[in-house]
């Protein structure tokens, strides 16, 4: 089943590149802050009609952000029957489109126009992403 978020992102990426999307360009892999997750591809998006981001407890409305392909440790990204580390982009839990345990890359949505040169991609606390509110996300980012 394809999530509604993925359909919107695919439509945004398939369209003509927008100059009014997030301003920052992604850094080259290996540059920027120390990461436990390596950035491979970054495509900014902007949608005309936002959606409620259910991967965070406060469910903010998302209208722009990044579609990323990242290289991950398959053991950290493997689905579990208990709490597992949440992949984070700064203070944001990212939405997984693919899981990355059978392939070292994972497609994800970052639901904000963050500066990828300054925002670390890392494994955060073991939790369900939808249980993390803005305060817990900010604490994990420190």
mmCIF file of C-alpha atoms in Angstrom:
data_model
loop_
_atom_site.group_PDB
_atom_site.id
_atom_site.type_symbol
_atom_site.label_atom_id
_atom_site.label_comp_id
_atom_site.label_asym_id
_atom_site.label_seq_id
_atom_site.Cartn_x
_atom_site.Cartn_y
_atom_site.Cartn_z
ATOM 1 C CA UNK A 1 0.000 0.000 0.000
ATOM 2 C CA UNK A 2 1.354 3.407 -0.943
ATOM 3 C CA UNK A 3 0.875 6.137 1.635
ATOM 4 C CA UNK A 4 -0.843 9.358 0.688
ATOM 5 C CA UNK A 5 2.337 11.218 1.662
ATOM 6 C CA UNK A 6 4.368 9.213 -0.851
ATOM 7 C CA UNK A 7 1.900 9.928 -3.648
ATOM 8 C CA UNK A 8 2.090 13.659 -2.943
ATOM 9 C CA UNK A 9 5.877 13.603 -2.817
ATOM 10 C CA UNK A 10 6.128 11.630 -6.047
ATOM 11 C CA UNK A 11 3.837 14.167 -7.723
ATOM 12 C CA UNK A 12 5.910 17.051 -6.398
ATOM 13 C CA UNK A 13 9.198 15.478 -7.499
ATOM 14 C CA UNK A 14 7.833 14.550 -10.938
ATOM 15 C CA UNK A 15 6.781 18.135 -11.671
ATOM 16 C CA UNK A 16 8.929 20.978 -12.871
ATOM 17 C CA UNK A 17 11.603 21.850 -10.303
ATOM 18 C CA UNK A 18 10.464 24.724 -8.152
ATOM 19 C CA UNK A 19 12.641 27.636 -7.184
ATOM 20 C CA UNK A 20 10.425 28.404 -4.207
ATOM 21 C CA UNK A 21 11.200 25.141 -2.337
ATOM 22 C CA UNK A 22 13.613 24.844 0.573
ATOM 23 C CA UNK A 23 16.572 27.131 -0.078
ATOM 24 C CA UNK A 24 19.505 25.063 1.144
ATOM 25 C CA UNK A 25 21.231 22.611 -1.182
ATOM 26 C CA UNK A 26 22.183 19.233 0.265
ATOM 27 C CA UNK A 27 25.829 18.770 1.235
ATOM 28 C CA UNK A 28 28.047 16.264 -0.522
ATOM 29 C CA UNK A 29 28.088 12.886 1.272
ATOM 30 C CA UNK A 30 30.562 12.994 4.131
ATOM 31 C CA UNK A 31 30.496 16.809 4.513
ATOM 32 C CA UNK A 32 28.720 18.722 7.244
ATOM 33 C CA UNK A 33 28.068 17.580 10.801
ATOM 34 C CA UNK A 34 29.029 14.136 12.003
ATOM 35 C CA UNK A 35 26.330 11.709 10.934
ATOM 36 C CA UNK A 36 25.505 8.136 11.720
ATOM 37 C CA UNK A 37 23.379 8.115 8.558
ATOM 38 C CA UNK A 38 24.899 9.042 5.191
ATOM 39 C CA UNK A 39 22.900 11.244 2.841
ATOM 40 C CA UNK A 40 22.908 10.008 -0.786
ATOM 41 C CA UNK A 41 20.105 11.897 -2.579
ATOM 42 C CA UNK A 42 18.023 14.897 -1.510
ATOM 43 C CA UNK A 43 15.087 16.362 -3.433
ATOM 44 C CA UNK A 44 13.154 19.308 -1.991
ATOM 45 C CA UNK A 45 9.368 19.363 -2.297
ATOM 46 C CA UNK A 46 6.523 21.762 -1.727
ATOM 47 C CA UNK A 47 2.839 20.878 -1.942
ATOM 48 C CA UNK A 48 -0.124 23.197 -2.344
ATOM 49 C CA UNK A 49 -2.280 21.352 0.170
ATOM 50 C CA UNK A 50 -0.575 20.248 3.368
ATOM 51 C CA UNK A 51 -1.193 17.030 5.271
ATOM 52 C CA UNK A 52 -1.109 16.089 8.952
ATOM 53 C CA UNK A 53 2.230 14.497 9.736
ATOM 54 C CA UNK A 54 1.293 11.449 11.817
ATOM 55 C CA UNK A 55 4.918 10.506 12.502
ATOM 56 C CA UNK A 56 5.062 13.072 15.332
ATOM 57 C CA UNK A 57 2.718 13.347 18.344
ATOM 58 C CA UNK A 58 1.714 16.966 17.751
ATOM 59 C CA UNK A 59 0.792 16.137 14.112
ATOM 60 C CA UNK A 60 1.940 19.378 12.428
ATOM 61 C CA UNK A 61 0.689 20.259 8.950
ATOM 62 C CA UNK A 62 3.417 19.675 6.352
ATOM 63 C CA UNK A 63 3.649 21.701 3.146
ATOM 64 C CA UNK A 64 7.351 21.398 2.331
ATOM 65 C CA UNK A 65 10.401 19.344 3.132
ATOM 66 C CA UNK A 66 12.809 16.821 1.639
ATOM 67 C CA UNK A 67 12.579 13.429 0.009
ATOM 68 C CA UNK A 68 15.864 11.719 0.921
ATOM 69 C CA UNK A 69 17.702 8.538 0.125
ATOM 70 C CA UNK A 70 20.048 7.696 2.975
ATOM 71 C CA UNK A 71 22.500 4.883 3.622
ATOM 72 C CA UNK A 72 21.755 3.130 6.900
ATOM 73 C CA UNK A 73 22.946 0.288 9.092
ATOM 74 C CA UNK A 74 20.551 -2.584 8.232
ATOM 75 C CA UNK A 75 20.447 -3.759 11.847
ATOM 76 C CA UNK A 76 19.249 -0.365 13.096
ATOM 77 C CA UNK A 77 16.578 -0.098 10.397
ATOM 78 C CA UNK A 78 15.203 -3.645 10.777
ATOM 79 C CA UNK A 79 11.517 -3.788 11.857
ATOM 80 C CA UNK A 80 11.052 -5.155 15.369
ATOM 81 C CA UNK A 81 8.226 -6.350 17.577
ATOM 82 C CA UNK A 82 9.245 -3.798 20.207
ATOM 83 C CA UNK A 83 10.461 -0.206 20.264
ATOM 84 C CA UNK A 84 13.253 0.577 17.834
ATOM 85 C CA UNK A 85 15.464 3.623 17.190
ATOM 86 C CA UNK A 86 13.696 6.431 15.366
ATOM 87 C CA UNK A 87 15.517 7.922 12.401
ATOM 88 C CA UNK A 88 15.714 11.675 12.965
ATOM 89 C CA UNK A 89 16.604 14.764 10.926
ATOM 90 C CA UNK A 90 17.501 17.265 13.622
ATOM 91 C CA UNK A 91 14.346 17.584 15.747
ATOM 92 C CA UNK A 92 12.119 15.750 13.233
ATOM 93 C CA UNK A 93 11.336 12.023 13.124
ATOM 94 C CA UNK A 94 11.460 11.101 9.455
ATOM 95 C CA UNK A 95 8.811 9.024 7.732
ATOM 96 C CA UNK A 96 10.203 5.814 6.316
ATOM 97 C CA UNK A 97 9.054 4.975 2.803
ATOM 98 C CA UNK A 98 11.351 1.967 2.553
ATOM 99 C CA UNK A 99 12.924 0.184 5.523
ATOM 100 C CA UNK A 100 16.570 -0.386 4.567
ATOM 101 C CA UNK A 101 17.146 -3.748 6.249
ATOM 102 C CA UNK A 102 17.341 -5.742 3.007
ATOM 103 C CA UNK A 103 19.255 -2.974 1.235
ATOM 104 C CA UNK A 104 21.618 -0.446 2.837
ATOM 105 C CA UNK A 105 19.594 2.494 1.477
ATOM 106 C CA UNK A 106 16.303 3.855 2.695
ATOM 107 C CA UNK A 107 13.895 6.433 1.202
ATOM 108 C CA UNK A 108 12.452 8.845 3.782
ATOM 109 C CA UNK A 109 10.480 12.067 4.071
ATOM 110 C CA UNK A 110 11.779 14.951 6.187
ATOM 111 C CA UNK A 111 8.633 17.007 6.870
ATOM 112 C CA UNK A 112 10.301 20.410 7.106
ATOM 113 C CA UNK A 113 12.480 22.733 5.051
ATOM 114 C CA UNK A 114 15.546 22.129 7.211
ATOM 115 C CA UNK A 115 19.060 23.109 6.148
ATOM 116 C CA UNK A 116 20.583 19.713 5.399
ATOM 117 C CA UNK A 117 24.112 21.125 5.660
ATOM 118 C CA UNK A 118 23.405 21.986 9.315
ATOM 119 C CA UNK A 119 20.886 19.310 10.291
ATOM 120 C CA UNK A 120 22.279 15.941 11.420
ATOM 121 C CA UNK A 121 20.659 12.699 10.292
ATOM 122 C CA UNK A 122 20.895 10.205 13.148
ATOM 123 C CA UNK A 123 19.189 7.393 15.042
ATOM 124 C CA UNK A 124 17.253 8.837 17.955
ATOM 125 C CA UNK A 125 15.544 7.243 20.948
ATOM 126 C CA UNK A 126 13.867 3.851 20.850
ATOM 127 C CA UNK A 127 10.200 4.819 20.555
ATOM 128 C CA UNK A 128 7.250 4.960 18.243
ATOM 129 C CA UNK A 129 7.698 8.115 16.131
ATOM 130 C CA UNK A 130 4.078 9.144 16.691
ATOM 131 C CA UNK A 131 4.764 9.278 20.452
ATOM 132 C CA UNK A 132 7.505 11.897 20.078
ATOM 133 C CA UNK A 133 6.291 15.450 20.539
ATOM 134 C CA UNK A 134 8.229 18.618 19.704
ATOM 135 C CA UNK A 135 9.829 18.716 23.180
ATOM 136 C CA UNK A 136 11.106 15.097 23.092
ATOM 137 C CA UNK A 137 12.318 15.573 19.494
ATOM 138 C CA UNK A 138 14.248 18.706 20.460
ATOM 139 C CA UNK A 139 15.800 16.882 23.441
ATOM 140 C CA UNK A 140 16.865 14.007 21.170
ATOM 141 C CA UNK A 141 18.498 16.467 18.768
ATOM 142 C CA UNK A 142 20.777 17.897 21.499
#
